[in-house]
Short mmCIF file of C-alpha atoms and ligand atoms in Angstrom, two decimals:
data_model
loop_
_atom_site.label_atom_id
_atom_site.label_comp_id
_atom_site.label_asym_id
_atom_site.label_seq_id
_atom_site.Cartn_x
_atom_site.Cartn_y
_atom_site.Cartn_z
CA UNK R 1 -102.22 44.30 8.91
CA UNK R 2 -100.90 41.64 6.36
CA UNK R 3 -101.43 38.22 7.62
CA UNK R 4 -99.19 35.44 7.52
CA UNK R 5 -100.07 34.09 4.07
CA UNK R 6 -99.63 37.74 2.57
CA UNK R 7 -96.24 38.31 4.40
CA UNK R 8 -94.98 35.64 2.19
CA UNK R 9 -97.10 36.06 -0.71
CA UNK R 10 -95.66 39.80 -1.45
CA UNK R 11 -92.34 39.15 0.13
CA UNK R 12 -90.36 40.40 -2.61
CA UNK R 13 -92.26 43.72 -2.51
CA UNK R 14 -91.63 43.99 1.30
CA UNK R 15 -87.90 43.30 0.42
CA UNK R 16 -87.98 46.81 -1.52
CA UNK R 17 -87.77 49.54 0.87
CA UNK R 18 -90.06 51.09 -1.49
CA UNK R 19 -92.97 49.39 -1.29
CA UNK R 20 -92.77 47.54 2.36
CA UNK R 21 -95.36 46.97 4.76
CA UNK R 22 -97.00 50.62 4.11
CA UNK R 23 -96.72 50.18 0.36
CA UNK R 24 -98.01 46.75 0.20
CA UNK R 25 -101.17 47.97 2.45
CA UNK R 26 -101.88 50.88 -0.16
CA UNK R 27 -102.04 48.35 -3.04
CA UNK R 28 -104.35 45.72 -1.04
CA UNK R 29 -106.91 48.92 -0.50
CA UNK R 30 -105.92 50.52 -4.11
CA UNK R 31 -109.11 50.64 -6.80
CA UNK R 32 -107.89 50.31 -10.54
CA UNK R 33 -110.44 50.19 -13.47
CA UNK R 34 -109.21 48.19 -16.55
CA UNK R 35 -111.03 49.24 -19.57
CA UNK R 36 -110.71 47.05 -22.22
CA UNK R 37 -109.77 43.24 -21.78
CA UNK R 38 -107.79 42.54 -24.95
CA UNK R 39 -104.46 42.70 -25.86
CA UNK R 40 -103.52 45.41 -23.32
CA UNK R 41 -106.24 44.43 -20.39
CA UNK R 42 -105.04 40.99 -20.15
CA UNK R 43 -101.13 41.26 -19.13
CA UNK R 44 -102.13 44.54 -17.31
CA UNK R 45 -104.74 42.84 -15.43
CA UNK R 46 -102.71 40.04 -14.34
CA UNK R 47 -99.71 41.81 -13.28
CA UNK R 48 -101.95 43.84 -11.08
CA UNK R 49 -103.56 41.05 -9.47
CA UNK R 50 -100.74 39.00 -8.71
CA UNK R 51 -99.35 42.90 -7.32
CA UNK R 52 -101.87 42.34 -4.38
CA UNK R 53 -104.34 45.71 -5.82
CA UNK R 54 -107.49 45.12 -3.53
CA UNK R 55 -110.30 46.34 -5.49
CA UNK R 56 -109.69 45.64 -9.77
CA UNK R 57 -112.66 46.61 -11.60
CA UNK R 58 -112.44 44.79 -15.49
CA UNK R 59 -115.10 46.12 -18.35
CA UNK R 60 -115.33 44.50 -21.25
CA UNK R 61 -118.90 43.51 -23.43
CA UNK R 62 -117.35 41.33 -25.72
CA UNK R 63 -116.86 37.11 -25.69
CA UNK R 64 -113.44 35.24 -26.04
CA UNK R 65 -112.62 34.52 -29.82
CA UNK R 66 -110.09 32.60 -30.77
CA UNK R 67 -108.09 34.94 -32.99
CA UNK R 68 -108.13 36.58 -29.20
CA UNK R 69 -105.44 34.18 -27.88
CA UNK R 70 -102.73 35.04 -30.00
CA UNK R 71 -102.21 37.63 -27.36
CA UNK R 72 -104.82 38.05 -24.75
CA UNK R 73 -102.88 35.93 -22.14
CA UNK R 74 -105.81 35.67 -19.66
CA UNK R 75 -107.66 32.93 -21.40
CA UNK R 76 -107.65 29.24 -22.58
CA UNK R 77 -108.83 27.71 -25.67
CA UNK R 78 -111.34 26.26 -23.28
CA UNK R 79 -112.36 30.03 -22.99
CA UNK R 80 -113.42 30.78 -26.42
CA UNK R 81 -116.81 31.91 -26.74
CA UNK R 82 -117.08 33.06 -23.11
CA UNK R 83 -117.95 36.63 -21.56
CA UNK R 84 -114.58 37.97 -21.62
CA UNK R 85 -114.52 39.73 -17.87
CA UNK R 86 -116.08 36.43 -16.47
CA UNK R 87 -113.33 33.95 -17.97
CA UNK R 88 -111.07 36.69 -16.76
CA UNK R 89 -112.46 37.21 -13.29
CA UNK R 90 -112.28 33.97 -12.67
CA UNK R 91 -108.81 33.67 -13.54
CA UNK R 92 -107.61 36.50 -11.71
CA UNK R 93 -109.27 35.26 -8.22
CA UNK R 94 -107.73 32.14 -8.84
CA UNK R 95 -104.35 33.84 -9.35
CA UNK R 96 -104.57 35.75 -6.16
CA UNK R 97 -107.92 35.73 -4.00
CA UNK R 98 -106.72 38.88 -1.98
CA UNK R 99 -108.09 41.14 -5.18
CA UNK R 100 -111.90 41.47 -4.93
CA UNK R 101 -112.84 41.52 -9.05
CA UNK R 102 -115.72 44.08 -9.77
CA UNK R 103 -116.88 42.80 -13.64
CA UNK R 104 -119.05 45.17 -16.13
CA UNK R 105 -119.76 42.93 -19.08
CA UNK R 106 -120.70 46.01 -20.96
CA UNK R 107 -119.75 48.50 -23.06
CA UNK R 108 -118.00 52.17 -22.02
CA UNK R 109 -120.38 54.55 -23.10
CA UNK R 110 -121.04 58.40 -22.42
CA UNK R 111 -124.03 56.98 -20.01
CA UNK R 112 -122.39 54.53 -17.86
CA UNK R 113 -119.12 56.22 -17.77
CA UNK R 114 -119.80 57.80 -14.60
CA UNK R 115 -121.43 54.83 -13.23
CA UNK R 116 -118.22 52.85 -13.66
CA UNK R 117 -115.82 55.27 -12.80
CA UNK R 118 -117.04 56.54 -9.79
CA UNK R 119 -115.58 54.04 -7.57
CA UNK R 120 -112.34 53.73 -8.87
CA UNK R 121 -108.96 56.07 -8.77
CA UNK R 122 -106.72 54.85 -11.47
CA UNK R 123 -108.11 54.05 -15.54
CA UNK R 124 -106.05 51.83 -17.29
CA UNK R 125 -107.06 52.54 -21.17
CA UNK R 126 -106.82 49.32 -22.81
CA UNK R 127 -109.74 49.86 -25.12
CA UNK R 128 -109.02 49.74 -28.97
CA UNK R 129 -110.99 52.43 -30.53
CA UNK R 130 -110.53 56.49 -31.34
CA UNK R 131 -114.16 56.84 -30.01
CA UNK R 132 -113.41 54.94 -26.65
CA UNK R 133 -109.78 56.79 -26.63
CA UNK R 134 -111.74 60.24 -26.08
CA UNK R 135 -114.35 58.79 -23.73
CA UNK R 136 -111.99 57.03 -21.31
CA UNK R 137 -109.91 60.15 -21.51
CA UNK R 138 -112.69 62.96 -21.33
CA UNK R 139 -114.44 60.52 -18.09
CA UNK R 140 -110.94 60.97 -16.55
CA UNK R 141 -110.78 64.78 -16.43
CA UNK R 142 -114.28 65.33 -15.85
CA UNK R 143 -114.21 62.83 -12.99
CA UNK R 144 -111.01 63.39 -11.48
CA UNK R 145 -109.49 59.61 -12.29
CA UNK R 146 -105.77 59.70 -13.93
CA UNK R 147 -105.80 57.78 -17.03
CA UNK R 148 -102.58 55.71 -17.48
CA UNK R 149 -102.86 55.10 -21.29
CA UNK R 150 -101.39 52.50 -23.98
CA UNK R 151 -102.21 51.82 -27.75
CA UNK R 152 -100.49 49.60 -30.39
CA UNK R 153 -100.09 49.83 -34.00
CA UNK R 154 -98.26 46.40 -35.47
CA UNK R 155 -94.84 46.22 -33.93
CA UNK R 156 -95.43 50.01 -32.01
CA UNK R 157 -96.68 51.22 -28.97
CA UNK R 158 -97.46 54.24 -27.09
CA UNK R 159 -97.64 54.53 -22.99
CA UNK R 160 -98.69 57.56 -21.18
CA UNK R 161 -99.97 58.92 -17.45
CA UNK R 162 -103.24 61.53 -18.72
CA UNK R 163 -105.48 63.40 -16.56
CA UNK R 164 -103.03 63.53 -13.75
CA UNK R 165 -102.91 67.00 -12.02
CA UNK R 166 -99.85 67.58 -13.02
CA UNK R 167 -99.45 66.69 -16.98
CA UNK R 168 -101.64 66.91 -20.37
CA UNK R 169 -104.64 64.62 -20.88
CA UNK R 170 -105.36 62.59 -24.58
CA UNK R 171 -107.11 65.63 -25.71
CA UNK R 172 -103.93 67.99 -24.93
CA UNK R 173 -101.72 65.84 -27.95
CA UNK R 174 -104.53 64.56 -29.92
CA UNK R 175 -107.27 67.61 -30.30
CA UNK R 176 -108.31 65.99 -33.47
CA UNK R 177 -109.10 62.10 -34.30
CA UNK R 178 -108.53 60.83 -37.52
CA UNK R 179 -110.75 60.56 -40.45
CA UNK R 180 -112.90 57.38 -39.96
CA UNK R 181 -111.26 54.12 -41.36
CA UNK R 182 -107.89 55.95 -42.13
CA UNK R 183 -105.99 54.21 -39.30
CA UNK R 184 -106.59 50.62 -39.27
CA UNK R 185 -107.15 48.78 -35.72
CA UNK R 186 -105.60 45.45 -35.00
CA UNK R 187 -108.08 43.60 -36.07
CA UNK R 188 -107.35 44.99 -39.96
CA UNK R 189 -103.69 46.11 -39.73
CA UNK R 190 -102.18 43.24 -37.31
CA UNK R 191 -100.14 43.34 -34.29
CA UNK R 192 -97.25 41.38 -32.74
CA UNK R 193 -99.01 38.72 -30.10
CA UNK R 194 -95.94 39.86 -27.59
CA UNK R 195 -96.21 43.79 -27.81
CA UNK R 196 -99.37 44.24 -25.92
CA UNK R 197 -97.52 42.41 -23.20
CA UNK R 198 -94.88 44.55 -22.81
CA UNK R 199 -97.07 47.70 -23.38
CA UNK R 200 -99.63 46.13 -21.02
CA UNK R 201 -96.99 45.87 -18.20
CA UNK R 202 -95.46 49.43 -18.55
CA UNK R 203 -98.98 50.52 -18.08
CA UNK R 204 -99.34 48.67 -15.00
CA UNK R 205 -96.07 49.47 -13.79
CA UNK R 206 -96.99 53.14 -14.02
CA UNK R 207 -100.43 52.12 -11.49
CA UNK R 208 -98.37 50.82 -9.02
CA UNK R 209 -95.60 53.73 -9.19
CA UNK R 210 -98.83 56.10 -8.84
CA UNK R 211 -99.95 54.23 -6.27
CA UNK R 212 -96.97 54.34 -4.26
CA UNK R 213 -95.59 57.41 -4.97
CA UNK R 214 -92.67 56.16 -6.15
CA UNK R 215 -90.08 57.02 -9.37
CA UNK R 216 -91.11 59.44 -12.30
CA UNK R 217 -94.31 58.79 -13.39
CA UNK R 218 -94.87 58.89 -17.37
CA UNK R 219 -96.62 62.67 -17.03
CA UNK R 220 -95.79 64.88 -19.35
CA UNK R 221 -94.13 61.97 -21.34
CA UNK R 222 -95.46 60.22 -23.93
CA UNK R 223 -93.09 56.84 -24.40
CA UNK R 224 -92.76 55.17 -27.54
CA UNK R 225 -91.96 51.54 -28.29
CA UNK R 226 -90.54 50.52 -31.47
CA UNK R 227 -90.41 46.69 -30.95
CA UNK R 228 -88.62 45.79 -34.35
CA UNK R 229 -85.70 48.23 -33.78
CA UNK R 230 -86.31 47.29 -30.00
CA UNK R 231 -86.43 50.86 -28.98
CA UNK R 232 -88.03 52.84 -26.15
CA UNK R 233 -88.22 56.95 -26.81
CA UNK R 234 -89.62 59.56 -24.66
CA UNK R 235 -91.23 62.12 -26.10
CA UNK R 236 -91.62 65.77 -23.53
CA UNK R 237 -94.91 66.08 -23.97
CA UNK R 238 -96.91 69.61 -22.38
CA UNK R 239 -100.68 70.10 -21.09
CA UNK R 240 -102.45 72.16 -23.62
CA UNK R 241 -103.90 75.43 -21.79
CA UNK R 242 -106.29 75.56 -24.38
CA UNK R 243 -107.50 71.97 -24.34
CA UNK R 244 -111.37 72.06 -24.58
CA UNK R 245 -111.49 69.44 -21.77
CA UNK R 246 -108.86 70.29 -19.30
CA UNK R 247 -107.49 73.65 -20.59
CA UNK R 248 -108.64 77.20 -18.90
CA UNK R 249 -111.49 77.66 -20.45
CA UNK R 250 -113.05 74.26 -21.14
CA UNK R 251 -115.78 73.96 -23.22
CA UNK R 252 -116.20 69.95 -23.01
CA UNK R 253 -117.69 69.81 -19.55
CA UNK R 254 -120.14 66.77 -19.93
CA UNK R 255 -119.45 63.47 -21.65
CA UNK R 256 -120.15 63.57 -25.83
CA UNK R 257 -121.42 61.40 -28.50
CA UNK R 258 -117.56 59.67 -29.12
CA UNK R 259 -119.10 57.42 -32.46
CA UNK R 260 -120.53 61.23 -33.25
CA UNK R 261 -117.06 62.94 -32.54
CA UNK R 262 -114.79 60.25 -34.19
CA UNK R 263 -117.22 61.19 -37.37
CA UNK R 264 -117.96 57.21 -37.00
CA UNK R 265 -121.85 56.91 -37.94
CA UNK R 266 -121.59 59.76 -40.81
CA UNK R 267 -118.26 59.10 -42.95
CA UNK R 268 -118.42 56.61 -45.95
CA UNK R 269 -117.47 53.33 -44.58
CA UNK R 270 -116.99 54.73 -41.28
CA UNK R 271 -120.01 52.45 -39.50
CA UNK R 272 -120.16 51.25 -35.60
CA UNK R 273 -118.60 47.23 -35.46
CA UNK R 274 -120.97 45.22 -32.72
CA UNK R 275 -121.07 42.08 -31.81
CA UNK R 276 -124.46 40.29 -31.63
CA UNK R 277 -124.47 40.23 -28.44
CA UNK R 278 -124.18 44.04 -27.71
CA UNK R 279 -127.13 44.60 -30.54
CA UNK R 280 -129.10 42.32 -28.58
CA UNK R 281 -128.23 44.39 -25.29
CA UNK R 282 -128.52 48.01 -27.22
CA UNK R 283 -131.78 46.69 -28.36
CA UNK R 284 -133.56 46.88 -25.04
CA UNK R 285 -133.07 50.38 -24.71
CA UNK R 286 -133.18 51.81 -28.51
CA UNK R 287 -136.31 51.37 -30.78
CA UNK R 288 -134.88 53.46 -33.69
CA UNK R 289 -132.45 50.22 -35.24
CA UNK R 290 -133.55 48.55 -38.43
CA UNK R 291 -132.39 44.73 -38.27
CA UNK R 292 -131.43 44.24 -41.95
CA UNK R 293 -130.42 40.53 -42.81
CA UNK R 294 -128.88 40.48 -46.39
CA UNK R 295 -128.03 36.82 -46.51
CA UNK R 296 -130.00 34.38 -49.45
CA UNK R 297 -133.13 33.25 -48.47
CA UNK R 298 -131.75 29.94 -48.24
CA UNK R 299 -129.59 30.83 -45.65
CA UNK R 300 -132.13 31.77 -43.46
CA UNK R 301 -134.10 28.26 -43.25
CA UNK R 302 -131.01 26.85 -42.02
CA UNK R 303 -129.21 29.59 -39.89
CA UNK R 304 -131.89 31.23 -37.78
CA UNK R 305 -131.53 35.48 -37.93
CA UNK R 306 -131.73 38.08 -34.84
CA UNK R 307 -135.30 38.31 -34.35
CA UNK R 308 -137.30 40.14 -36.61
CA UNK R 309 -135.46 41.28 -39.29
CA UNK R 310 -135.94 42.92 -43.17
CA UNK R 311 -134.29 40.45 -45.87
CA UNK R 312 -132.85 41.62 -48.62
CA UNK R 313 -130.51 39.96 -50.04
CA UNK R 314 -127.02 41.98 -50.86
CA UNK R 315 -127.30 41.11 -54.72
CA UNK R 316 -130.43 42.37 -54.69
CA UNK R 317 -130.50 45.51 -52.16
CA UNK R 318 -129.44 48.31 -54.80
CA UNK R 319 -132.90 47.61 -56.94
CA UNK R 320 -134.79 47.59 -53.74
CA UNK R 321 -133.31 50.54 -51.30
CA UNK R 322 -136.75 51.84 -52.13
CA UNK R 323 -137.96 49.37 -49.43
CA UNK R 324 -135.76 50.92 -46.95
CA UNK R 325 -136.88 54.91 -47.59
CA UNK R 326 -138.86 54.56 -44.72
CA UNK R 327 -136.04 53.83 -42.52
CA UNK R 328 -134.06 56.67 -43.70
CA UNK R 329 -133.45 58.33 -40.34
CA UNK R 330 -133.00 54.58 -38.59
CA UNK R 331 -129.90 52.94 -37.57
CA UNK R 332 -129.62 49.80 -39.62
CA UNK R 333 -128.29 46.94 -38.12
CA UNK R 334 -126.87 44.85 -41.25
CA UNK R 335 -125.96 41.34 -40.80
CA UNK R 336 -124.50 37.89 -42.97
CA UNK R 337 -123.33 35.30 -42.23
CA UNK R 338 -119.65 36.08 -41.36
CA UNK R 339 -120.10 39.98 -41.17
CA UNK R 340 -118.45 40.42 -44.72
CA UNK R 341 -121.80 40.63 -46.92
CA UNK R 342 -123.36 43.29 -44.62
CA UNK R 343 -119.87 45.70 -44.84
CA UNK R 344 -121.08 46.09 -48.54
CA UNK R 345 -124.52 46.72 -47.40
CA UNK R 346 -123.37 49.27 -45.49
CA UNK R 347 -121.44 50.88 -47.82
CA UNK R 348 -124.52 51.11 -49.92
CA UNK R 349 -126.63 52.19 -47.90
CA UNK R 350 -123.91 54.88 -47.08
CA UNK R 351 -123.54 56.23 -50.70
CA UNK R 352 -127.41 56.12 -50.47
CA UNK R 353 -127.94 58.50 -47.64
CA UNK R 354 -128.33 56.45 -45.03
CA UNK R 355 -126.00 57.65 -42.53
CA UNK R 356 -126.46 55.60 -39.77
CA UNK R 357 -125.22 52.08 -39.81
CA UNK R 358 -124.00 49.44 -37.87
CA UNK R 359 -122.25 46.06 -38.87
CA UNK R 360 -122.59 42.51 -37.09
CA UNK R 361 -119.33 41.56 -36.26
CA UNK R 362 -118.32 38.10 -37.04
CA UNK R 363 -121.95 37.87 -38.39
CA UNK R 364 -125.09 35.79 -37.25
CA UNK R 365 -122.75 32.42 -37.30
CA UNK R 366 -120.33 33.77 -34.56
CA UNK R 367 -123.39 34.66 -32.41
CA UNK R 368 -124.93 30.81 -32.85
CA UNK R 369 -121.40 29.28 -32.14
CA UNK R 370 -121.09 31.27 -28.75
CA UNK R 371 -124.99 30.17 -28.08
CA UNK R 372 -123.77 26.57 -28.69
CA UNK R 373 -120.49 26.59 -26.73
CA UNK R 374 -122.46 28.07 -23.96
CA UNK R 375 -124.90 25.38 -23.64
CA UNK R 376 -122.15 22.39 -24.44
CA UNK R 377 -120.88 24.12 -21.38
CA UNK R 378 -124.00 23.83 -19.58
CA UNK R 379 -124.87 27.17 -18.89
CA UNK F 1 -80.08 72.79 -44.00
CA UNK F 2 -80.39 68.98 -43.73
CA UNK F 3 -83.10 67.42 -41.49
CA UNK F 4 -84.06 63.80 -41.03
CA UNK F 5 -87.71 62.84 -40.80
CA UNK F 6 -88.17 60.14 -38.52
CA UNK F 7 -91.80 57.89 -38.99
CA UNK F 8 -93.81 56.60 -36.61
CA UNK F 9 -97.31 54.72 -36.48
CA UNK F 10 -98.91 54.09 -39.82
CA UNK F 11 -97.37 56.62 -42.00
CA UNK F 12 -94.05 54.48 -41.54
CA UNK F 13 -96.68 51.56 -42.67
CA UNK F 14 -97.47 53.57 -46.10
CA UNK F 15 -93.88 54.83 -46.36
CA UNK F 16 -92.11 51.72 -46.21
CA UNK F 17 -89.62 53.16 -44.23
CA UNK F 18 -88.96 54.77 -40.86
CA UNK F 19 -86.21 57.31 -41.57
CA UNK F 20 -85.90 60.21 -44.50
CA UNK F 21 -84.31 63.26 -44.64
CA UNK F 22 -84.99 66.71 -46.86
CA UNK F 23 -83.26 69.62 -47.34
CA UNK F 24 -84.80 72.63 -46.96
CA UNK F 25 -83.89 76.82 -47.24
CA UNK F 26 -82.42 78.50 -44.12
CA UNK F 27 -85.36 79.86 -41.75
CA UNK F 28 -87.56 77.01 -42.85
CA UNK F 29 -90.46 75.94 -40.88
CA UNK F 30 -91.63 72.64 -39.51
CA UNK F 31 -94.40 73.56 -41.68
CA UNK F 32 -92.64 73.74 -44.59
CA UNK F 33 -90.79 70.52 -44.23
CA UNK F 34 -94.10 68.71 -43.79
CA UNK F 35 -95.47 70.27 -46.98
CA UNK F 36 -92.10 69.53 -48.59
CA UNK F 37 -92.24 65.81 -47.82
CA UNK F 38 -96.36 65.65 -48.69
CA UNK F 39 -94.87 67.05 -52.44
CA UNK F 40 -91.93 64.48 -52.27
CA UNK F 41 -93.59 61.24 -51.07
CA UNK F 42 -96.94 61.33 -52.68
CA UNK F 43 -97.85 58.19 -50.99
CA UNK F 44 -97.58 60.30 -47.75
CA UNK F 45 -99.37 63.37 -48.54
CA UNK F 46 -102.89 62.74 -47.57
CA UNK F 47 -101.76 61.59 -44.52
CA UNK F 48 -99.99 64.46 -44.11
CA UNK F 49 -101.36 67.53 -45.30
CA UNK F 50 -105.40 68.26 -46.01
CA UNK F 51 -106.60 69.32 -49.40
CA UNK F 52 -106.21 73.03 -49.03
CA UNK F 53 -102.71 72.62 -48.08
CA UNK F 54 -102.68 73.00 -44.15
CA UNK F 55 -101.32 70.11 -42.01
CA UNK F 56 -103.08 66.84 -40.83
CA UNK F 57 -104.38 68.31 -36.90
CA UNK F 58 -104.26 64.39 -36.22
CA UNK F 59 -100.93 64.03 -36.36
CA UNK F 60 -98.34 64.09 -34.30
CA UNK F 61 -95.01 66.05 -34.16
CA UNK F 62 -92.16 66.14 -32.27
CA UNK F 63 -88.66 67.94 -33.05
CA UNK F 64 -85.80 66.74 -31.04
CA UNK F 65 -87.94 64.77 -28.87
CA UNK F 66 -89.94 67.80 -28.15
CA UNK F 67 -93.46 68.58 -28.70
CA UNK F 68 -93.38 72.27 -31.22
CA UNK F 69 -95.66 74.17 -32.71
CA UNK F 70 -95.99 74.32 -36.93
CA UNK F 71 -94.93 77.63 -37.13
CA UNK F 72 -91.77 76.60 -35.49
CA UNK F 73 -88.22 77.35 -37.24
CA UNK F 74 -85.92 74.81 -38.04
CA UNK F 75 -82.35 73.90 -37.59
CA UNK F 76 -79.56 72.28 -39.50
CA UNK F 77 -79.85 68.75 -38.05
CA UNK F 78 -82.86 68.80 -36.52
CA UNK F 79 -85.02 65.70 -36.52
CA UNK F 80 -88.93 66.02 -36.53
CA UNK F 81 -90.87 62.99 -35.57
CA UNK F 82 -93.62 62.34 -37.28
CA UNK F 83 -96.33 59.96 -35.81
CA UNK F 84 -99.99 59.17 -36.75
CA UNK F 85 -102.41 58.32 -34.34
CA UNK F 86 -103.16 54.47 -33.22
CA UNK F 87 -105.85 53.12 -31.08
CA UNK F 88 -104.99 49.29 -31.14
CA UNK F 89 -105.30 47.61 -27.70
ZN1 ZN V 401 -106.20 68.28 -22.14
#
């Protein structure tokens, strides 16, 4: 039973036969899971709110920067430097306080996956990597959850309805990811702060048409968005009977190593981007990373590192890899100030044989600024 | 035959354009148009087609709108879309 302040909160949905009492009770008991609070999450995530869907789960491990707000509607400047799912959980109840916010400030991972999924019906994928791609999809099949997808490239976007009973999942059109580093993400190649919103909202149009059971939902379609020739294209798009994840025979049947799969840790230049944050939290349950600060030694007396760390400065790191032989089979966390300096470490170390890498993003700096907003704040 | 090779994704980026077109024998394949346009647009090629000759599994292709397989034959007029895979979000 709505009460009075819903009746006229989702009056215009009650004016659609359509949706109507019935459909407007389905959404206020519906459970969607937004993966990814960027570009895509954001206008998804409030468009589903203000829809009235009861239970919105939003995971994210990564803070508010500014080059976020370009397009990532859900926060302020005031924002910046904040937990991404709390700044946006607290938005969200403020925009409508019928939707009860569920927040996972951590990252998707082959581990958690099930975790997180298990309470929800409908994914939306708005994560921004190959690896995550694959996991979102691959937890959809394997836990019966239909994935309504989107991605962006520059002015370009892609929309689909995955893992539905009736249609193809990721793995049915894209059985292969790319080579590491050959496709550039937003954060190298661009995109238009606008697209995501209308990519965003097409995905959560297609929740709330699943939910309801209304219209043609995007299975076996993939839709294309061309926003510079202003464009929409669907492409007939099939379920794959060999598919190793949702095909006859499948041979995926558990979640996989996605960094492993996406060739991320072992390709030259193809290394994991975290933030210092999620090195901090990955550090409480790994003891095989390598903290490797190649900043001067000046640096370091005025800009504390991340706990105990190796320094070698990048100049000098090609004369003294020897140090590092030990480490060999390690993950080495390389950091710099800005994130920059320990790319080339990487690389080094890559054409070195050591495999395993991962870069600070934004660097040791970005992780002090956040620690500094944070207590300006009060925290 | 004539066919127009629509881009999508970033090899439109590292073509510099979105639309092409190649002729190509009667009884052509899709195939054979991709390896055609991998010779003619060298920027293209590693995009398209691995080192031993065999096309990019990454990629995506449509003709007409419709998902095909490589092996496929091609008509006069036909348009294959051609899209690489993004991840942005
Ligand atoms: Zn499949």
């Amino acid at each position: 039973m709505l009460s009075k302040e819903q009746l006229n909160r989702y009056h215009r949905h009650l004016l659609l036969p359509e949706v109507g009492l019935d459909g407007q009770e389905k959404l206020l008991v519906a459970r969607v899971l937004v993966v990814g609070l960027g570009g895509l999450g954001c206008p998804a995530a409030l468009y589903l709110a203000a829809a009235g869907i009861g239970h919105l789960g939003l995971v994210d491990f990564d803070r508010v920067d500014e080059s976020n707000l370009q397009r990532q509607v859900l926060y302020t400047d005031e924002d910046v430097g904040r937990i991404k799912v709390e700044a946006a959980a607290q938005r969200l109840v403020a925009l409508n306080p019928d939707v009860q916010i569920e927040a996972f400030h951590e990252r998707l991972t082959a581990e958690n996956a099930e975790r997180i999924f298990t309470h929800y019906d409908y994914v939306l994928d708005g994560t921004d990597t190959f690896a995550s791609r694959y996991l979102v999809n691959d937890a959809c099949v394997l836990f019966g959850k239909i994935n309504v997808y989107g991605s962006l490239f520059r002015f370009e976007g892609q929309v689909s309805v995955f893992a539905h009973p009736a249609g193809p999942c990721y793995r049915c059109l894209f059985p292969v990811p790319p080579n590491p580093g050959e496709v550039p993400n937003c954060a190298e190649a661009g995109v238009l702060g606008v697209l995501p919103g209308q990519i965003g909202a097409t995905q959560a149009t297609e929740v709330l048409k699943l939910i309801l059971g209304m219209g043609e939902p995007l299975v076996n379609r993939l839709l294309l968005f061309d926003s510079l020739a202003m464009e929409w294209r669907s492409m007939r798009v099939a379920r794959n009977s060999a598919c190793p994840v949702c095909g006859d025979l499948p041979t995926i049947t558990g979640l996989v190593d996605y960094d492993e799969f996406c060739g991320n840790l072992m390709e030259p230049g193809g290394f994991v981007e975290m933030t210092a944050e999620e090195i901090l939290q990955l550090m409480e349950t790994r003891n095989d990373l390598l903290l490797l600060d190649v900043r001067e030694e000046v640096e370091t007396r005025a800009v504390p590192g991340l706990g105990k760390s190796t320094l070698i400065p990048l100049g000098q790191l090609p004369a003294r890899l020897g140090e590092l032989v030990a480490f060999r089979d390690k993950t080495i966390v390389a950091y710099c100030a800005a994130g920059i300096r320990s790319r080339k470490a990487l690389e080094i170390l890559d054409q070195n044989g050591f495999s395993k890498g991962i870069n600070m993003t934004g660097g040791i700096n970005r992780y002090h600024g956040n620690l500094q907003r944070e207590r300006s704040r009060g925290k | 035959m004539k066919i127009t090779i629509e881009l999508w994704g970033q090899l439109k980026q590292v073509a510099g354009e979105s639309c092409l077109s190649l002729e190509l024998p009667e009884g052509a394949t899709v195939q054979d148009a991709i390896r055609l346009l991998a010779s003619q647009a060298v920027s293209l090629a590693s995009s398209l087609v691995e080192e031993d000759g065999t096309c990019r599994p990454s990629n995506l292709v449509f003709v007409n709108d419709h998902q095909i397989l490589l092996s496929d034959p091609l008509q006069d007029g036909n348009t294959i879309t051609l899209m690489s895979p993004i991840a942005g979000g």
